Structure formats: structure tokens, C-alpha cells
Coordinates of C-alpha atoms and ligand atoms in Angstrom, one line a residue:
X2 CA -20.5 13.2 70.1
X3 CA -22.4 16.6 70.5
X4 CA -23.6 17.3 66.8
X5 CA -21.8 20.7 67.2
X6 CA -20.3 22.0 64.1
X7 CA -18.0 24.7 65.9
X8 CA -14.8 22.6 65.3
X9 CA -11.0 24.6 65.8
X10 CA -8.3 22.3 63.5
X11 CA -6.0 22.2 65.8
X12 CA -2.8 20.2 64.5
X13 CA -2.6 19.3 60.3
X14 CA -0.3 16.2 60.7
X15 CA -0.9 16.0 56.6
X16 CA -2.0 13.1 54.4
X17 CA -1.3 9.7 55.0
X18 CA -2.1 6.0 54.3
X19 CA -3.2 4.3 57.2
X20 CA -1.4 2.7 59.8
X21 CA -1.6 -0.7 59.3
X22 CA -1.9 -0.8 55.9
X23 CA 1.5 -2.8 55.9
X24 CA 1.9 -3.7 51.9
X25 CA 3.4 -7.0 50.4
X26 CA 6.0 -6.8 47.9
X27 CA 3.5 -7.6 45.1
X28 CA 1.5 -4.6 46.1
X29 CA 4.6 -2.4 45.6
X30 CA 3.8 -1.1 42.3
X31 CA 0.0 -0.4 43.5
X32 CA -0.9 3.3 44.8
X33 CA -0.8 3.7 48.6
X34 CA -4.0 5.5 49.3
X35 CA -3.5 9.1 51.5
X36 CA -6.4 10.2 53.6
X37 CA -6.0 13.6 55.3
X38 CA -4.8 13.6 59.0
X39 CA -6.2 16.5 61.3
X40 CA -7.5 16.7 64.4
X41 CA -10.3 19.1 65.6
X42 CA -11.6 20.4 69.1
X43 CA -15.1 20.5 69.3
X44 CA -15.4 24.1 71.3
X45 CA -19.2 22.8 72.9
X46 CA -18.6 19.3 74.1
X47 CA -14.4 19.4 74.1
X48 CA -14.4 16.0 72.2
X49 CA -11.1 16.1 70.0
X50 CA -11.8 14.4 66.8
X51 CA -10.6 13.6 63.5
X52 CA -11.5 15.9 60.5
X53 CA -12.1 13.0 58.3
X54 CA -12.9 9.1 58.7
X55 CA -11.5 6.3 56.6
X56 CA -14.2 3.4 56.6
X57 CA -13.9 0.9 58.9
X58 CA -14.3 -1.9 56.3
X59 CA -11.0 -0.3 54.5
X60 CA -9.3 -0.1 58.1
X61 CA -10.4 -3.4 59.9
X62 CA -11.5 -6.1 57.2
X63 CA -7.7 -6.6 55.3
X64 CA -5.7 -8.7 57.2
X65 CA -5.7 -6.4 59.7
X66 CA -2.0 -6.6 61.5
X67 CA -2.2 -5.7 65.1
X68 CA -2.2 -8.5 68.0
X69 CA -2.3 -7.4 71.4
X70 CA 0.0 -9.7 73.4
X71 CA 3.4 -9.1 71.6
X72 CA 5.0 -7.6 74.8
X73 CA 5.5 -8.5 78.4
X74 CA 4.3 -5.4 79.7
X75 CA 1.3 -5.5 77.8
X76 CA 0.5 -8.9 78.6
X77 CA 1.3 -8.0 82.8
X78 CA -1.4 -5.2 82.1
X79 CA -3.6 -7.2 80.9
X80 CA -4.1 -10.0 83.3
X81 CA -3.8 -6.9 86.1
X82 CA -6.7 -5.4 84.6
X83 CA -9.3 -8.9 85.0
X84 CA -8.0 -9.6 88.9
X85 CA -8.5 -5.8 89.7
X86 CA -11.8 -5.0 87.8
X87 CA -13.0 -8.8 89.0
X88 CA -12.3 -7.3 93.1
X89 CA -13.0 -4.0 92.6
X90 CA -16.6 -4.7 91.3
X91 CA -17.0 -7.9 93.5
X92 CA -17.8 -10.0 90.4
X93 CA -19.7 -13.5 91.0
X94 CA -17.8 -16.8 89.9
X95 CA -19.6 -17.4 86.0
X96 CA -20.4 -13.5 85.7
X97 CA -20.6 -13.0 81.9
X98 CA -17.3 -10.7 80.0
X99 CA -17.8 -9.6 77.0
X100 CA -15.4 -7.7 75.3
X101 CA -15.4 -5.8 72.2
X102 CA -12.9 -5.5 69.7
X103 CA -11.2 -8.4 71.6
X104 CA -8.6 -9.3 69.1
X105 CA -6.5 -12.4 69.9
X106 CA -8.1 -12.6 73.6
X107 CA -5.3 -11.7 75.5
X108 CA -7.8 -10.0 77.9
X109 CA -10.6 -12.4 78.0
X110 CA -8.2 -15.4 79.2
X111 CA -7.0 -13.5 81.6
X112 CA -11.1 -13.1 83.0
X113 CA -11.3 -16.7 82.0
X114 CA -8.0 -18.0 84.5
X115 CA -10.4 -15.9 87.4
X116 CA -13.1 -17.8 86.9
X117 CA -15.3 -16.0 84.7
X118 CA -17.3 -17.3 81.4
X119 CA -16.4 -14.9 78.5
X120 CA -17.1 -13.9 75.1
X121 CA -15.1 -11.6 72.6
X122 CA -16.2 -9.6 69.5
X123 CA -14.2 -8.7 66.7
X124 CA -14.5 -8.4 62.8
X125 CA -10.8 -9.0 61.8
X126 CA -11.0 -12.8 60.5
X127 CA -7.4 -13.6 60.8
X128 CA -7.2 -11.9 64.6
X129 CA -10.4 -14.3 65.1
X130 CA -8.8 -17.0 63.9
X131 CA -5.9 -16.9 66.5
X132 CA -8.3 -16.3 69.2
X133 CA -10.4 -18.9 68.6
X134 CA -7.1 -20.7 68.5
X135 CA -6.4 -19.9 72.0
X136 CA -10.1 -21.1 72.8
X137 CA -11.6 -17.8 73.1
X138 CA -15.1 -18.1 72.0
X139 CA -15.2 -15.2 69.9
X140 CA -17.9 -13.7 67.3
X141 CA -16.5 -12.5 64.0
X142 CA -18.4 -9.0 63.6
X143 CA -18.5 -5.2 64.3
X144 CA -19.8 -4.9 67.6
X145 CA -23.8 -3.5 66.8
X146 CA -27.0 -3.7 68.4
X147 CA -27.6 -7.4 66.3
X148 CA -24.4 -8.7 67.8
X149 CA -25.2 -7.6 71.2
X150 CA -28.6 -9.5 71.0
X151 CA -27.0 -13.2 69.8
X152 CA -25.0 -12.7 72.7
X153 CA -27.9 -12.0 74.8
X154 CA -29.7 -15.0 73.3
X155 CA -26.6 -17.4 73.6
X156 CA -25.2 -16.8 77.4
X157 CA -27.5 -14.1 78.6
X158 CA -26.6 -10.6 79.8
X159 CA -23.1 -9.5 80.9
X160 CA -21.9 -8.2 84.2
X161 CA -18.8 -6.6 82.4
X162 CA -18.4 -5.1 78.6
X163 CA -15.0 -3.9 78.2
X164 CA -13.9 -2.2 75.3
X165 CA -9.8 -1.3 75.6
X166 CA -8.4 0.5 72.8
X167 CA -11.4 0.3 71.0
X168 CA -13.7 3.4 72.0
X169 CA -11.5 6.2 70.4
X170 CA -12.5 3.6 67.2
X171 CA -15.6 4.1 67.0
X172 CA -17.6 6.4 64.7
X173 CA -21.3 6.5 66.0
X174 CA -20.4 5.8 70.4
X175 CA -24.3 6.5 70.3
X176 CA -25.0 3.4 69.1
X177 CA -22.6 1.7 70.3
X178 CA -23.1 3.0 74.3
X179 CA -27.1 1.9 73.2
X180 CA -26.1 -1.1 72.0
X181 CA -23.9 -2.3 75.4
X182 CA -26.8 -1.3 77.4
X183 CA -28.8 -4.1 75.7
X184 CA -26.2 -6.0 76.8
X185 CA -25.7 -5.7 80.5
X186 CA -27.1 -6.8 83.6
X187 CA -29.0 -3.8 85.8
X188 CA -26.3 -3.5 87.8
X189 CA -24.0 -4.6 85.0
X190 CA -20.6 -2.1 84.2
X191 CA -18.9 -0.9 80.6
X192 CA -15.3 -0.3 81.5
X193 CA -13.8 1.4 78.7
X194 CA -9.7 2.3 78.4
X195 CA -8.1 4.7 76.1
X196 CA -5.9 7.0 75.7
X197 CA -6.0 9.8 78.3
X198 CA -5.6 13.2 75.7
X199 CA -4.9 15.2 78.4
X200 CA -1.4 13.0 78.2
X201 CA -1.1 13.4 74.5
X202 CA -0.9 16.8 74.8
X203 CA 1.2 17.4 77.8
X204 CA 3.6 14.6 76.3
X205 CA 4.1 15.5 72.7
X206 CA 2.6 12.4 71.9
X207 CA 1.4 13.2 68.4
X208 CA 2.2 10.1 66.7
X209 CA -0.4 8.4 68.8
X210 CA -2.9 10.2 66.3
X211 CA -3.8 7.9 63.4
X212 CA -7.1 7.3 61.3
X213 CA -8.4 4.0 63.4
X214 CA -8.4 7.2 66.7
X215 CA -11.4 8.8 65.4
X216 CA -12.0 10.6 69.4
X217 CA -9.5 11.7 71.7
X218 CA -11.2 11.5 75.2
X219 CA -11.1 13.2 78.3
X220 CA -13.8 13.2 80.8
X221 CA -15.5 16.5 80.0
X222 CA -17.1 15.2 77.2
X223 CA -18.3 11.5 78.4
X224 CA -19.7 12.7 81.5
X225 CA -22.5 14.3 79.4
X226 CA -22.8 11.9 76.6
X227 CA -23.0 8.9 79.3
X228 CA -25.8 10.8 80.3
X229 CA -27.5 11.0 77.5
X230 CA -28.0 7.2 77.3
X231 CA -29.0 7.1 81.1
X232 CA -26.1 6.3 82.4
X233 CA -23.0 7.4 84.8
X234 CA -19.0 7.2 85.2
X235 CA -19.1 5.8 88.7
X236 CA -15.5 5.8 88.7
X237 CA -11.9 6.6 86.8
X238 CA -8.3 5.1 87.0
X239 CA -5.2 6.3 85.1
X240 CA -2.8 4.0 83.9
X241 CA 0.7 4.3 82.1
X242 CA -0.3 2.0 79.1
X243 CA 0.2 3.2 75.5
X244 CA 1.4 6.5 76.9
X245 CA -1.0 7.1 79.3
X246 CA -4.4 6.2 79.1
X247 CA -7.4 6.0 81.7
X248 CA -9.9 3.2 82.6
X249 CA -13.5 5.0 82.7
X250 CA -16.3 2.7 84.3
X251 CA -19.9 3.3 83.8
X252 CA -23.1 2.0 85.1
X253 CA -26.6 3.0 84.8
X254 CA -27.6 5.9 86.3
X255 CA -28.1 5.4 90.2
X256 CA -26.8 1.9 90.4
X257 CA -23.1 3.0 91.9
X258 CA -22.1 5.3 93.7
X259 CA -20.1 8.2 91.8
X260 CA -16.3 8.0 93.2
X261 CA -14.3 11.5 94.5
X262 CA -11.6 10.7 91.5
X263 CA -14.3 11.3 88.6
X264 CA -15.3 14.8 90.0
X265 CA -11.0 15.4 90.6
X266 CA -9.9 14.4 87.0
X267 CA -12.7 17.4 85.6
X268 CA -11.4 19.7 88.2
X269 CA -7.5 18.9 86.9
X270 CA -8.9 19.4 83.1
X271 CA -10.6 22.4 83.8
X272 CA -7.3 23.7 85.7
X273 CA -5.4 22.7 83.1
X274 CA -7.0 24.3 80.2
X275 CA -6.3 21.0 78.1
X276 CA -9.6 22.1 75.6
X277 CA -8.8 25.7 75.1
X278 CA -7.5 27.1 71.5
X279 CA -3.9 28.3 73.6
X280 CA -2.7 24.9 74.5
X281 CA -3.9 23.3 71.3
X282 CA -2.2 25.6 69.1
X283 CA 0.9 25.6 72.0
X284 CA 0.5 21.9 71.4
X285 CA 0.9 21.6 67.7
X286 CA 3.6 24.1 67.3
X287 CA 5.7 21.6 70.0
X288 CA 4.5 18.6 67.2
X289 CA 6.4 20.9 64.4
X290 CA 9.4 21.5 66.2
X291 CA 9.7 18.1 67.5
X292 CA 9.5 16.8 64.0
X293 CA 12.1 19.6 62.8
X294 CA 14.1 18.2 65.6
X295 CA 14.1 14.8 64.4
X296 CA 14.1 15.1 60.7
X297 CA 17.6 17.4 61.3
X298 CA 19.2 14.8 63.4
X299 CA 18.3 11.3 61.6
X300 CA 19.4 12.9 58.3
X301 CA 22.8 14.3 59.6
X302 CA 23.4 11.1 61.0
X303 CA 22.7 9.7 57.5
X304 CA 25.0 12.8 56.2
X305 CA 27.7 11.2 58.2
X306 CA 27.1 7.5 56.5
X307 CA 25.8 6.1 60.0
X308 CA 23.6 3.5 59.4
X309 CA 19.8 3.7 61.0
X310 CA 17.3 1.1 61.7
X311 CA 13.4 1.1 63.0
X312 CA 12.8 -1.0 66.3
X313 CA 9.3 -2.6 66.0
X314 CA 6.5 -1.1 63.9
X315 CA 3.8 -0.3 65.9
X316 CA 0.7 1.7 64.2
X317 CA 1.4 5.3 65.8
X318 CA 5.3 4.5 64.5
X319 CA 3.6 4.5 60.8
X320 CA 2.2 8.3 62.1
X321 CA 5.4 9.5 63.0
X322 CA 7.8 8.2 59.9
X323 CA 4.8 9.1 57.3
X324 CA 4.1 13.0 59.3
X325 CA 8.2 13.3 59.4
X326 CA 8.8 12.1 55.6
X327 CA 10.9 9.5 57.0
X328 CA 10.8 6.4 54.2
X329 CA 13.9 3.7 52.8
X330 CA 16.8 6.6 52.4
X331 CA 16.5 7.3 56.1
X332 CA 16.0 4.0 57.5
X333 CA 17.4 0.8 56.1
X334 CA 14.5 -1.2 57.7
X335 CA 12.3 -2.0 60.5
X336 CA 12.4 -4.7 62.7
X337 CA 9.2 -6.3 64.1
X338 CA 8.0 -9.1 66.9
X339 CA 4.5 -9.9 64.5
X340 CA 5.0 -12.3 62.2
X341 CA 1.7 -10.3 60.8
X342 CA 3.9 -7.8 60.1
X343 CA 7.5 -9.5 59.1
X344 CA 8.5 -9.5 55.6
X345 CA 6.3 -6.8 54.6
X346 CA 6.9 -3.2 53.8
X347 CA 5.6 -0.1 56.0
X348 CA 2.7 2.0 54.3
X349 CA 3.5 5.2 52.7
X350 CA 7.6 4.6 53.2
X351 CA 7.9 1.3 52.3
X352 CA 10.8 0.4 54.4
X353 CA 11.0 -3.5 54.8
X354 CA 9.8 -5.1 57.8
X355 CA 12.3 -7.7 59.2
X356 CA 12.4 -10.3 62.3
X357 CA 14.1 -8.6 65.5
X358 CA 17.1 -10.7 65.0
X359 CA 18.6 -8.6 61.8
X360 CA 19.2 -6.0 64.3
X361 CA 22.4 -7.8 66.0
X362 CA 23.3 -9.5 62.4
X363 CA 23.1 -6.0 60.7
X364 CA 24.1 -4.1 63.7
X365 CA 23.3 -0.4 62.3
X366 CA 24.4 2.3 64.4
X367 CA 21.3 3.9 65.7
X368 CA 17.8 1.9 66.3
X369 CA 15.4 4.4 66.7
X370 CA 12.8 3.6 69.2
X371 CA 9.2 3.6 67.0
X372 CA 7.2 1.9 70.4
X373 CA 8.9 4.5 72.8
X374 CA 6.1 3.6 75.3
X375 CA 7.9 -0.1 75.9
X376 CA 11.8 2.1 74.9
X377 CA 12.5 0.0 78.7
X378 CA 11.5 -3.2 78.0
X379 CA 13.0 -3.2 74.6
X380 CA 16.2 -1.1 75.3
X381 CA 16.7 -4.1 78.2
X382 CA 16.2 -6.1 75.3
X383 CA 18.8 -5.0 73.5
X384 CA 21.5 -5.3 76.0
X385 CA 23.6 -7.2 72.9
X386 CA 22.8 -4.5 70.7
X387 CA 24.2 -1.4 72.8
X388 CA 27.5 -3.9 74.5
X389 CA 28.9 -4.1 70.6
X390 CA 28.3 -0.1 70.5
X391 CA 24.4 0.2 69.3
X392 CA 22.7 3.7 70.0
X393 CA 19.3 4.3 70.6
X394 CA 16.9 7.3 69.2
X395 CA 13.9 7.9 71.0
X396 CA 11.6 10.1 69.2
X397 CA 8.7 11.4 71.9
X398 CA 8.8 14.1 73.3
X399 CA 11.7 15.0 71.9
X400 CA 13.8 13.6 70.2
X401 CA 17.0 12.0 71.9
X402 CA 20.1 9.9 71.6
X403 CA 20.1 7.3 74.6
X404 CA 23.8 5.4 74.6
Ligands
ZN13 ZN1 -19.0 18.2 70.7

């Protein structure tokens, strides 16, 4: 983000596929391929980063597995998000959303139901497909300056880009913070969610570190690079999403007034020391432990023939069995909402993928809790599960036995 080279590697998490590399059976027999897994500070800007970055093409162009709308609570935040942003920024009826990276459109129909024309970007052909589906109109490409311009040429220029889950993705933000401004109106806003690192650290949440997060972000770094390209954050939200992330908005520079809670959340990084070398390293000797923790417990569980099963497979679930060595003699299987994902093996592990149903049929003693961000929603779930004597394992922070 800076071009600085003075980069402290902070946390090794070692080598592993990638995260949604989910295998068929026929691809069994082929090699998975490991990429290294490490995350650095950059000491000038405070931009945590990856050490090294798999291609996008190998990450995003194979039948690429995630949807976003598998669970309630994702789908409440989403349509949340469109009526809040639509008030907050006193949006006018046929205002322009564009959204990048906007997988199955679970965010654009909610902008759509308010009254909004839309348009979503995304280069996973399968995820495009579904959207489409749902009568999102939706362009099937990495989001670039060319994109940006058929858009431009098709409906005009947006009042709102969003890109949710998507920044931390990218590898060169510089052109793709050029590229939105092409984009918008004047007084047109980029709204941009992700993960909050100051809660990854504070929470243990390692496993939320895989090779499609290139950035972890925190303001002190984006107030700069913003403006760089002109522009401002006007104004910041936090929300508890995906273990706690926070909703930057940004305008160009002069066009919105800068709000109190963008100046507060530096001050609370600053207080906190969340870029310093102390927490880091404090940080990823918690990560160890916590892994020692769990490793200890699943396999004297297993020592004392109980049988353990995965609860959905979300990508940072692939971090934390693959970082933990945890494959098919630990866990009997994993069971999973996507039918992207169902009857497939994970990467690295290869522990079969099954429908969420085999949990009550095979009724293992412990379901350890791989999406502990939803472990509510799907603990309530399970009601059926525990009542016949189920137990529960959530991993993050630490791991513990909920019964
Ligand atoms: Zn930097």
C-alpha cells in the first residue's frame, strides 16, 4: 500500500492449499498445492499483509465455492446494510449501486427492494450464473479500470460502489481505488467492509487469515492511502459480522464532511498499540497456544474413541484444520449448507464434506464449531443434536467444550 520494504513477520501459520480449493473425489490422487501462509506488519504505513500472494486466477476462476446468503444472520446484515447506507447518505430513488465482487447478489437485491437500479461485478462464472439467476444484472470480470468504464457507458456513474469482503482481496487497491473513482458521481461514496484487524488480534482470530486476505486493515493505513487518490473517509461504523469488521466510507476530498468516529477509531488504535512489534508477537504466541490447546483436546477425545465431526466449512475453517494438522483421523467429516461444497473433500485434509443432516443420522459426540462467528445461530440449530447428548467445540479464542 506504501511501497515500504520494512516488513516484521509477525505470525508463520505455515504452508497451506487454499481455502476453497475444496477437491472432488477424482482429484484425490492429484497433489494439493501449499503456498506459504504469513503475515507481515508493514512498520511505515501499519498495513498487515501477506508475505506471499497466490494469483487470483488460481483463487477465483475454479469453481469458486463461497455464496454469501447461506445464513440468516448474514442475510439480516445484508438487507440492514442497503436501508441504512440508502438513509444515511440520503440516496435518490434510481441512484446507481454498483458492487464489486458481488457474488450471488445477496447485497444488490436488497438495494434493489429500496428502490435503487444496481449492477454487480464478479469473475466467478458459476457465482454469476446464480446471480444472474436471481435477476441481478451482473458482469462476469475482475473489477478494473475497463470494467468500470462499460458500466459507465451502460447506466452512467454510480452514487454508491460497495466492495464487502472484497478489499482485503485485492492486490494493487491503487488501481482499484482509481478505478472506482471513474466510476462515481462527484459526490458519489465507496463504502468498503472488512474485517476490522484490530479485532483479529484482540480475539485470537487467526483462522480468519487465509491467502484470498491479502491486507488486514485498520484505519491508520487507509487514511493516507485514500488520500493519495484525492480522496477522504468521511465516516466509520463497526459491525459484529465475520468476527468483527468495520464499514469505511469514502468520498472525494471535500465533498463530506469528516465524522468525530473516524478521528476516535485512530485515537483507540494508537492507544492500543495494535501495530507495534509487542502485541504482534504477544498475538502470535496466543495463535500457538490456542492451537496446542486444541490439537491436545480433539486428539484425547479421539484417544478416548469419541467420535468428532466438523459443522460447516467455511474458508477460515480450512485455515484453522490445515494450521492445526487437523485432517480424516481427527474428524470423521464435515458437514455443510452449500451444495457447492457437499460431497466434496476439504483441501489439504481431505475430510469429506456432507449435507447438514448426517449430523443427527451419525450423531458423533462432539461437532466442533468451524463458523464460530454464527456458533448461535447454529448451536440453536442444533437443538436435536445436543437433546440426544451432542457436545459442541468451539475453537476461537480458545478452545472450549459448550454442552
Ligand atoms: Zn506500508
Amino acid at each position: 500500500m506504501c511501497a515500504s520494504t520494512r516488513l516484521h513477520r509477525f505470525l508463520d501459520l505455515g504452508f497451506t492449499p487454499p481455502s476453497d480449493q475444496f477437491r472432488r473425489k477424482d482429484q484425490l490422487r492429484e497433489p494439493d498445492v501449499h503456498y506459504p501462509l504469513q503475515v507481515m506488519m508493514c512498520e511505515d504505513c501499519g498495513l498487515a499483509q501477506l508475505g506471499h500472494v497466490v494469483s487470483p486466477e488460481i483463487l477465483y476462476r475454479n469453481d469458486y465455492p463461497y455464496e454469501s446468503s447461506t445464513t440468516q444472520a448474514g442475510r439480516t446484515h445484508w438487507s440492514g446494510f442497503a436501508s441504512s447506507v440508502a438513509e444515511r447518505l440520503k440516496m435518490a430513488p434510481n441512484d446507481l449501486v454498483v458492487d464489486i465482487g458481488s457474488n450471488v447478489g445477496v447485497l444488490l437485491a436488497a438495494f434493489r427492494g429500496a428502490g435503487f437500479r444496481v449492477q454487480g461485478v464478479d469473475p466467478a462464472a458459476n457465482i454469476v450464473m446464480l446471480a444472474r439467476a436471481n435477476g441481478i444484472d451482473t458482469l462476469c470480470d475482475f473489477f478494473n479500470e475497463d470494467a468500470a468504464a462499460a458500466i459507465v457507458r451502460e447506466k452512467g456513474r454510480a452514487a454508491v460502489v460497495t466492495a464487502t469482503n472484497v478489499f482485503a482481496h485485492v492486490d494493487d487497491l491503487h488501481a482499484l481505488v482509481a478505478s472506482v473513482q471513474s466510476l462515481l458521481l462527484d459526490r458519489g461514496v465507496f463504502i468498503v467492509e472488512a474485517p476490522y484487524f484490530p479485532n483479529l488480534i484482540r480475539r485470537n482470530e487467526y483462522d480468519t487469515i487465509y491467502h484470498e486476505h491479502l491486507s488486514y486493515l485498520s484505519m491508520r493505513p487507509l487514511v493516507p492511502f485514500f488520500a493519495q487518490h484525492g480522496m477522504e473517509i468521511f465516516d466509520v461504523e463497526e459491525s459484529d459480522i465475520h468476527g468483527g469488521s468495520f464499514r469505511i466510507f469514502a468520498a472525494r476530498a471535500g465533498q463530506r464532511e469528516v465524522s468525530r468516529q473516524v478521528h476516535d477509531l485512530l485515537a483507540s488504535e494508537a492507544r492500543l498499540h495494535i501495530h507495534s512489534r509487542e502485541t504482534l508477537d504477544a498475538f502470535a504466541q496466543g495463535v500457538r497456544s490456542s492451537k496446542q490447546e486444541l490439537v491436545w483436546l480433539l486428539h484425547s477425545l479421539r484417544h478416548e474413541g469419541k467420535r468428532i465431526a466438523g459443522v460447516s466449512a467455511p474458508a477460515k475453517g480450512m485455515t484453522l484444520l490445515n494450521y492445526c494438522g487437523i485432517d480424516g483421523d481427527v474428524l470423521d467429516f464435515v458437514t455443510e449448507k452449500s451444495q457447492l461444497k457437499i460431497g466434496r473433500y476439504t483441501p489439504g485434509g481431505h475430510i469429506p464434506v456432507l449435507p447438514d443432516s448426517e449430523l443427527l443420522l451419525r450423531q458423533p459426540d462432539f461437532a466442533l464449531l468451524l463458523a464460530w462467528n454464527f456458533a448461535d445461530e447454529i448451536m440453536g440449530n442444533l437443538d436435536e443434536y445436543r437433546k440426544r447428548g451432542g457436545k459442541f467445540i468451539v475453537p476461537i479464542p480458545r478452545p472450549r467444550i459448550v454442552d
